[in-house]
PDB file of C-alpha atoms in Angstrom:
ATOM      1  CA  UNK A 232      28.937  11.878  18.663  1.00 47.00           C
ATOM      2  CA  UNK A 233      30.018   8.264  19.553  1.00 46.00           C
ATOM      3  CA  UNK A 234      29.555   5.433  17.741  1.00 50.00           C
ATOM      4  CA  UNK A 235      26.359   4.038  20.009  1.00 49.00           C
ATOM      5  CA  UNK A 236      23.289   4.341  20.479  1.00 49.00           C
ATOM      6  CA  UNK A 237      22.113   7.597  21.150  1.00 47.00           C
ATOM      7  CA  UNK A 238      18.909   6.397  23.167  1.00 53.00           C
ATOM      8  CA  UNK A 239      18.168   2.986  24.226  1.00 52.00           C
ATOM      9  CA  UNK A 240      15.412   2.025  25.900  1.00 55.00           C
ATOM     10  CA  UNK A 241      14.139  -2.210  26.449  1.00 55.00           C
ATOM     11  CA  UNK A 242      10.807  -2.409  28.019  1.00 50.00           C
ATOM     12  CA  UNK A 243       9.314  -5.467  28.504  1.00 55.00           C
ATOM     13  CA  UNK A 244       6.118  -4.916  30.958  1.00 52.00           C
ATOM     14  CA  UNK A 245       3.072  -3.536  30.115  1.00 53.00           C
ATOM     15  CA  UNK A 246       3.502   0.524  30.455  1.00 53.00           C
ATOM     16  CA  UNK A 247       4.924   2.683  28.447  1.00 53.00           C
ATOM     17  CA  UNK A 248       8.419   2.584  27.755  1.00 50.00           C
ATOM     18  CA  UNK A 249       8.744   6.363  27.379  1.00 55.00           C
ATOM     19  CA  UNK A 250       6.266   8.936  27.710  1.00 54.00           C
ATOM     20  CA  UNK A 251       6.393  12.501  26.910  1.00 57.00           C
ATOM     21  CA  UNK A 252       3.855  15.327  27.895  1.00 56.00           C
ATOM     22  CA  UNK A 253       4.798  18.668  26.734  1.00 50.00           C
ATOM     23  CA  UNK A 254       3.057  21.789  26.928  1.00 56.00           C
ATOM     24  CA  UNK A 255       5.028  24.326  25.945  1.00 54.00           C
ATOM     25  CA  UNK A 256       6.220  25.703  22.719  1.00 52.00           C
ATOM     26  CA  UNK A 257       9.451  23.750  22.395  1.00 53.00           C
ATOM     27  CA  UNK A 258      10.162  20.366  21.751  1.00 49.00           C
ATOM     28  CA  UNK A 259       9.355  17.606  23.364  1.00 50.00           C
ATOM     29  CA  UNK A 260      11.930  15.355  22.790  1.00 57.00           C
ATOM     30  CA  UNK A 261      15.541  16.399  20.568  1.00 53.00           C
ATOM     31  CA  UNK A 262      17.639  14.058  19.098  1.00 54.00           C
ATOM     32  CA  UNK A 263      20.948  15.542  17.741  1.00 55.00           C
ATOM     33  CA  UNK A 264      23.009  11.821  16.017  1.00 48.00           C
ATOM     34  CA  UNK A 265      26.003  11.962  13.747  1.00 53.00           C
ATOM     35  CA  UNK A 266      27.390   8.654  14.765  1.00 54.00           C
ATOM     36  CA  UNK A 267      27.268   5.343  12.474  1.00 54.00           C
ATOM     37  CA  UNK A 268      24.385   3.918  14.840  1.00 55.00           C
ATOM     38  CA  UNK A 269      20.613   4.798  16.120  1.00 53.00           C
ATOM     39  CA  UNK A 270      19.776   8.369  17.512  1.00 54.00           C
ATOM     40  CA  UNK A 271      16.907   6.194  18.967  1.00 61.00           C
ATOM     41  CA  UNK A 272      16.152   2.853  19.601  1.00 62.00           C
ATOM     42  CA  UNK A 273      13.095   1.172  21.586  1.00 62.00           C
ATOM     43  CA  UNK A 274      12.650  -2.217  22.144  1.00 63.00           C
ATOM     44  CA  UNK A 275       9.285  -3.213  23.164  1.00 56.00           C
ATOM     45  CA  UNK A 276       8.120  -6.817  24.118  1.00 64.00           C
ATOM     46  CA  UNK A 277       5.789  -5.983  26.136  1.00 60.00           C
ATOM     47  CA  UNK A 278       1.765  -4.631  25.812  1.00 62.00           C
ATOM     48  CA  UNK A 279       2.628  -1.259  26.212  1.00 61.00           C
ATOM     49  CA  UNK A 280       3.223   1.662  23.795  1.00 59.00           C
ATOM     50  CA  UNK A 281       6.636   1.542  22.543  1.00 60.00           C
ATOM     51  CA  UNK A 282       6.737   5.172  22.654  1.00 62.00           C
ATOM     52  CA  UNK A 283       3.990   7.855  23.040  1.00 63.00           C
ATOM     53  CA  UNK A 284       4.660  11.719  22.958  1.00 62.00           C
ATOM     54  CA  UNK A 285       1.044  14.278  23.300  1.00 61.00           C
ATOM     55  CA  UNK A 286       2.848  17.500  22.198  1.00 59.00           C
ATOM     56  CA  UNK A 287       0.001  21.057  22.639  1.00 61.00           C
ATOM     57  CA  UNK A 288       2.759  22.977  21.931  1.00 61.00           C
ATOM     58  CA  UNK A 289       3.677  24.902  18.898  1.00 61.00           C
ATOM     59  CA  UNK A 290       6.500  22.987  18.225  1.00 59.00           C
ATOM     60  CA  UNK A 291       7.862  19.774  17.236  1.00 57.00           C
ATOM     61  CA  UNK A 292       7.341  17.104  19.576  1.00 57.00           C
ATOM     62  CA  UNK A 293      10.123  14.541  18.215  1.00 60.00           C
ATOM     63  CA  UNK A 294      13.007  16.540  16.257  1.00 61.00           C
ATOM     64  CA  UNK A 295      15.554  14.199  14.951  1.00 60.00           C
ATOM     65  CA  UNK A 296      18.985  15.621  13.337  1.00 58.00           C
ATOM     66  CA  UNK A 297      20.638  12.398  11.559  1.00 57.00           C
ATOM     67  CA  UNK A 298      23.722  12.996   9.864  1.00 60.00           C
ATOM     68  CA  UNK A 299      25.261   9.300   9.737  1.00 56.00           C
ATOM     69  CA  UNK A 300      24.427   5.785   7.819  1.00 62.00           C
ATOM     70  CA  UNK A 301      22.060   4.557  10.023  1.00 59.00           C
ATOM     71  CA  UNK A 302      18.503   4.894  10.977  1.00 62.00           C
ATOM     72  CA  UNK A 303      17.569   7.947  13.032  1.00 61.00           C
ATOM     73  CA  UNK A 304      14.715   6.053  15.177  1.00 63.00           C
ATOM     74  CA  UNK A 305      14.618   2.396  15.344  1.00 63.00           C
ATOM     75  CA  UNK A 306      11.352   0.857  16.725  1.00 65.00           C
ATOM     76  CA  UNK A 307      10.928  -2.796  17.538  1.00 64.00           C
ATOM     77  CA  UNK A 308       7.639  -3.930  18.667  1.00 65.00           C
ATOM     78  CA  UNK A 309       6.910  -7.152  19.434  1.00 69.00           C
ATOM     79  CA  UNK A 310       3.463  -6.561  21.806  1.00 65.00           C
ATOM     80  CA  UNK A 311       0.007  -6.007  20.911  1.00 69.00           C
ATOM     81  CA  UNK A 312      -0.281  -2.044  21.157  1.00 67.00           C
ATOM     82  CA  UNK A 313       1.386   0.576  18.579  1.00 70.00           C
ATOM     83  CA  UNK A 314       5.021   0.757  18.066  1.00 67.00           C
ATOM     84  CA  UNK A 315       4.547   5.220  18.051  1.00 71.00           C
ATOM     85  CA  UNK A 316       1.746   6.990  18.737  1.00 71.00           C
ATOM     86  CA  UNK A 317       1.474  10.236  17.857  1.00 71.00           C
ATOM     87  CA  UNK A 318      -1.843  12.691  19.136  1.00 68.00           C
ATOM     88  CA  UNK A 319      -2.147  15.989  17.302  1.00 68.00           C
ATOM     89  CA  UNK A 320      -4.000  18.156  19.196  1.00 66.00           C
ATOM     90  CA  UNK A 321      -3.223  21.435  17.659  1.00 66.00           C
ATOM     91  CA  UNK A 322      -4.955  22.700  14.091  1.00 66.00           C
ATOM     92  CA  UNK A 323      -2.714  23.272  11.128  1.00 66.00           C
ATOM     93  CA  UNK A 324       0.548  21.383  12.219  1.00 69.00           C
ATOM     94  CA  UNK A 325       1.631  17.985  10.429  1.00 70.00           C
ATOM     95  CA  UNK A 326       1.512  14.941  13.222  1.00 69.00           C
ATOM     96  CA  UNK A 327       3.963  13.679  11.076  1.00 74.00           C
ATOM     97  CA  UNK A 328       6.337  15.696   9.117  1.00 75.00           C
ATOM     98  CA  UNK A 329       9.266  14.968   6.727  1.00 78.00           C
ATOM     99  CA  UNK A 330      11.468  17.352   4.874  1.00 78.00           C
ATOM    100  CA  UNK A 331      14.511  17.557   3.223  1.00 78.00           C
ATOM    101  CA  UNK A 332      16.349  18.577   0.229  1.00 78.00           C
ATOM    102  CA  UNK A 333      16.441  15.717  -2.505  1.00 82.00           C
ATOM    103  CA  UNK A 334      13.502  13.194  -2.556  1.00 83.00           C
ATOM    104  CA  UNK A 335      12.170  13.161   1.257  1.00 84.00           C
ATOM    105  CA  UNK A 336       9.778  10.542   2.142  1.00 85.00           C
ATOM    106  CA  UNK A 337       8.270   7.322   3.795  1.00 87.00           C
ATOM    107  CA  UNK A 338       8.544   4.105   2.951  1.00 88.00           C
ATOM    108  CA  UNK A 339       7.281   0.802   4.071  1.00 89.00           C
ATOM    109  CA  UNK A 340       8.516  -2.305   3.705  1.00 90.00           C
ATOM    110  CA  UNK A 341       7.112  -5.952   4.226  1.00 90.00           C
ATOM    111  CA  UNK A 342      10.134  -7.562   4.878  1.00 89.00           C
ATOM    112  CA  UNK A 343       8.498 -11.358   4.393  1.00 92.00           C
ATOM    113  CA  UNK A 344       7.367 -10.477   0.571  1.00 93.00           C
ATOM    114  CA  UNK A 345      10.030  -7.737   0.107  1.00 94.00           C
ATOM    115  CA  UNK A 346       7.411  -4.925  -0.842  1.00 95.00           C
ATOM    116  CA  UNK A 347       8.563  -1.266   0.054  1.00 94.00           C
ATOM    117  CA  UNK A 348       5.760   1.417  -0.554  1.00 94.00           C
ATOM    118  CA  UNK A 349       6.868   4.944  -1.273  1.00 92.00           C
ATOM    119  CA  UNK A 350       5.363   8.496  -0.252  1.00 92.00           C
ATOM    120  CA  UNK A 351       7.732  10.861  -1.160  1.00 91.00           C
ATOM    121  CA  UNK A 352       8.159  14.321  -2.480  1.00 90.00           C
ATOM    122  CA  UNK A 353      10.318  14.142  -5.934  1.00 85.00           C
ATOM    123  CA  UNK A 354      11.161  16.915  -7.590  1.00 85.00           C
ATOM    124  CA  UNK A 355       8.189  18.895  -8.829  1.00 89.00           C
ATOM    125  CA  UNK A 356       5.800  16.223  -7.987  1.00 92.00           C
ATOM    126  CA  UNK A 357       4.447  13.962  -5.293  1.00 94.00           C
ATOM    127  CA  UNK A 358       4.832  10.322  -5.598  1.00 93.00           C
ATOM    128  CA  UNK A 359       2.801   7.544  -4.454  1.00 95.00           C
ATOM    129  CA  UNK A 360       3.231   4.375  -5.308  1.00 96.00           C
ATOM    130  CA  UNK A 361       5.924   1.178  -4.959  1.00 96.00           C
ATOM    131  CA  UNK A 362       9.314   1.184  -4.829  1.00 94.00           C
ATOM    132  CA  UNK A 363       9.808  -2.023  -5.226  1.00 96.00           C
ATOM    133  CA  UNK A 364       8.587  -4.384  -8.480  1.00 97.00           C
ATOM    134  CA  UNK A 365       5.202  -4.862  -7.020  1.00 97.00           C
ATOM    135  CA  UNK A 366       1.515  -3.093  -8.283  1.00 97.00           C
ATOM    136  CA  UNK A 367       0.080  -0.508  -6.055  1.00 97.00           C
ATOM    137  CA  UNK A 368      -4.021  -0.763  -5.044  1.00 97.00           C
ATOM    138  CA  UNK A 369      -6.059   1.859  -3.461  1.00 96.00           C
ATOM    139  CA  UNK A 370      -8.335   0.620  -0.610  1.00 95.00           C
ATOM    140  CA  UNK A 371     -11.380   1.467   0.739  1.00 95.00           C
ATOM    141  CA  UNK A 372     -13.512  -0.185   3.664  1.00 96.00           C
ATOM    142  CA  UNK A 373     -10.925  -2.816   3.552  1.00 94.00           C
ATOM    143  CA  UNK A 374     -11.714  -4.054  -0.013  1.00 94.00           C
ATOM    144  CA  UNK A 375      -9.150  -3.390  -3.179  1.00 95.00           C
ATOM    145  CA  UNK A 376     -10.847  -0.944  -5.589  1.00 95.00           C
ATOM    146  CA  UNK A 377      -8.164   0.200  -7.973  1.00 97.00           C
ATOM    147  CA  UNK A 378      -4.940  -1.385  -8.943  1.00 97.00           C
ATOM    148  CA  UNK A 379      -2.123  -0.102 -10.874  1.00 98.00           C
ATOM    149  CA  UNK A 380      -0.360  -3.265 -11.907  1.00 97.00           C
ATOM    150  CA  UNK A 381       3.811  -3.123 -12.130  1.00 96.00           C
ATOM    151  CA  UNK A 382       3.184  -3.010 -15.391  1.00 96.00           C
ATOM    152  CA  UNK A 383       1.447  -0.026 -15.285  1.00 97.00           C
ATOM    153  CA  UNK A 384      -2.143  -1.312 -16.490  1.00 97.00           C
ATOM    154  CA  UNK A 385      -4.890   0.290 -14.673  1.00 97.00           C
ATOM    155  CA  UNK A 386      -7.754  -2.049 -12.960  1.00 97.00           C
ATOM    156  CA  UNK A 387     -11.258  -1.027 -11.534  1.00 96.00           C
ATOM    157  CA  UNK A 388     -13.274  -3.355  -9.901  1.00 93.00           C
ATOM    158  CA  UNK A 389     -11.135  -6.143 -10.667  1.00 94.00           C
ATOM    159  CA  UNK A 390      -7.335  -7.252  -9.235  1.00 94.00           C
ATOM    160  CA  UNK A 391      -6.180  -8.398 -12.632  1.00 95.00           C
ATOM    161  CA  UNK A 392      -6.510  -5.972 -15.409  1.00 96.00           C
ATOM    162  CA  UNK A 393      -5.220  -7.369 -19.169  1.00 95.00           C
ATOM    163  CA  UNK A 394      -5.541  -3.883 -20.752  1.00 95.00           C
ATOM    164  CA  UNK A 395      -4.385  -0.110 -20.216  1.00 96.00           C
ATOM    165  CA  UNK A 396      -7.504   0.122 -18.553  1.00 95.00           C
ATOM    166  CA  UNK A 397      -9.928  -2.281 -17.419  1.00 96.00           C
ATOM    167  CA  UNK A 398     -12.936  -1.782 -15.467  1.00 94.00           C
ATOM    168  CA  UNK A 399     -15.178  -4.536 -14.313  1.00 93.00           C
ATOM    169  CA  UNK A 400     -18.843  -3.913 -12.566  1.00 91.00           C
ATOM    170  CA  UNK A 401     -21.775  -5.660 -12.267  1.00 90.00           C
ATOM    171  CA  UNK A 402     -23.427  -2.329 -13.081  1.00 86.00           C
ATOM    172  CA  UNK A 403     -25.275  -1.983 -15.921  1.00 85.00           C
ATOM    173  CA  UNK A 404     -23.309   1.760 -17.111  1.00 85.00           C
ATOM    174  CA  UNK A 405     -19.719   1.170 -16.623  1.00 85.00           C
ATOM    175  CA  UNK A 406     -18.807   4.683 -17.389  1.00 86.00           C
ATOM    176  CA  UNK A 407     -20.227   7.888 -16.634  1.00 85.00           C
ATOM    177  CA  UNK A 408     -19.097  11.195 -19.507  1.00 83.00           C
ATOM    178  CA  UNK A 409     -20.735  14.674 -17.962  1.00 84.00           C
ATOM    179  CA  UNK A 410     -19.811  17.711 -19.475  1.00 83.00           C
ATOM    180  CA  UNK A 411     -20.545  21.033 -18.315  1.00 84.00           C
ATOM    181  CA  UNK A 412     -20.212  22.581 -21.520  1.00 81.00           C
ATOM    182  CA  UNK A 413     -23.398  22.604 -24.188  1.00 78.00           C
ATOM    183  CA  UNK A 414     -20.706  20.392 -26.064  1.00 79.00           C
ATOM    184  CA  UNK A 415     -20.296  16.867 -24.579  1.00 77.00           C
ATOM    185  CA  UNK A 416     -17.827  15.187 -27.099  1.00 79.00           C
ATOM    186  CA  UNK A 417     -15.962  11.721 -26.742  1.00 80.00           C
ATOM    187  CA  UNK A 418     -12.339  11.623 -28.478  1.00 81.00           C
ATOM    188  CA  UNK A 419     -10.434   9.001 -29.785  1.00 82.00           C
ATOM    189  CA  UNK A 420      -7.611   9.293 -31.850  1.00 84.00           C
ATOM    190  CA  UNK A 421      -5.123   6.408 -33.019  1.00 83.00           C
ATOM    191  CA  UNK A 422      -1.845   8.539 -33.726  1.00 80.00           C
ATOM    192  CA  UNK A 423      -0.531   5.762 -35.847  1.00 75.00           C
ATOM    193  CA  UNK A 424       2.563   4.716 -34.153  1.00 69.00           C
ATOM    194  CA  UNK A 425       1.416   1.205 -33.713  1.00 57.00           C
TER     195      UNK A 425
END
């Protein structure tokens, strides 16, 4: 309950710099912090795994209770392997799980080009999407498919969209209307506003 570091570990060789195997049905690894500082902190420099925990219990395999200012696990990895690893090998359990009471959720940030992305749970609804004033694409094999720009315009097939929705193919139907109905009926309606 001090004002450290709850956990500190430096590793700068090539092995792990903590490793936790745990079989049973508790948790692997509990970390209780309601001081103004990390519950857990790793600093790898090394080519090892910062931190790797294989958990076949029914339990949690990293629990963190954070109650204070700071950030409950700090990972710094400067080597060529992951900063965490996490292996599920049990059916139905999250490898990854957040919860909490108002707005949980992940977020990434590119520190260089200040960009935070956002997964979080928000009231009644799941968000995905930026946090910060940048657009949001969806990716597959590598390659930008769909944009949503800041400005909320919507882009397919093409990184620069200049209307509410623009789609862009070299194919020779751009959109494809199936209706499983014996009515197949195309709306639009101008509701005079503007």
């Amino acid at each position: 309950d001090g004002n450290g570091t709850g956990i500190e570990i430096t590793n700068s060789g090539t092995g792990r710099g903590m490793q936790i195997n745990n079989s049973t049905a508790e948790i692997g690894l509990l970390v209780s912090q309601d001081a103004a500082n990390a519950g857990l902190y790793i600093d790898q420099n090394g080519a090892g795994i910062g931190l790797q925990i294989q958990q076949d219990g029914n339990d949690n395999g990293i629990f963190v209770d954070q109650n204070a200012n700071q950030s409950a696990i700090v990972v710094r990895q400067d080597g060529t392997q992951s900063g965490i690893v996490v292996q599920q090998n049990s059916s139905g359990y999250a490898g990854v799980s957040v919860t909490g009471a108002s707005a949980p959720h992940i977020a990434v940030t590119d520190t260089t080009n200040t960009v935070t992305a956002l997964l979080q749970s928000h009231d009644d609804r799941g968000w995905v999407g930026t946090k910060t004033n940048h657009s949001l694409f969806l990716v597959t094999n590598d390659t930008e498919r769909v944009v949503v720009t800041n400005a909320g315009l919507v882009g397919i097939g093409t990184t620069a969209p200049d209307e509410v929705l623009h789609i862009r193919s070299a194919e020779n139907n751009l959109l494809h209307l199936e209706s499983t109905d014996q009515d197949c009926r195309f709306k639009m309606e101008d509701n005079g506003t503007g």
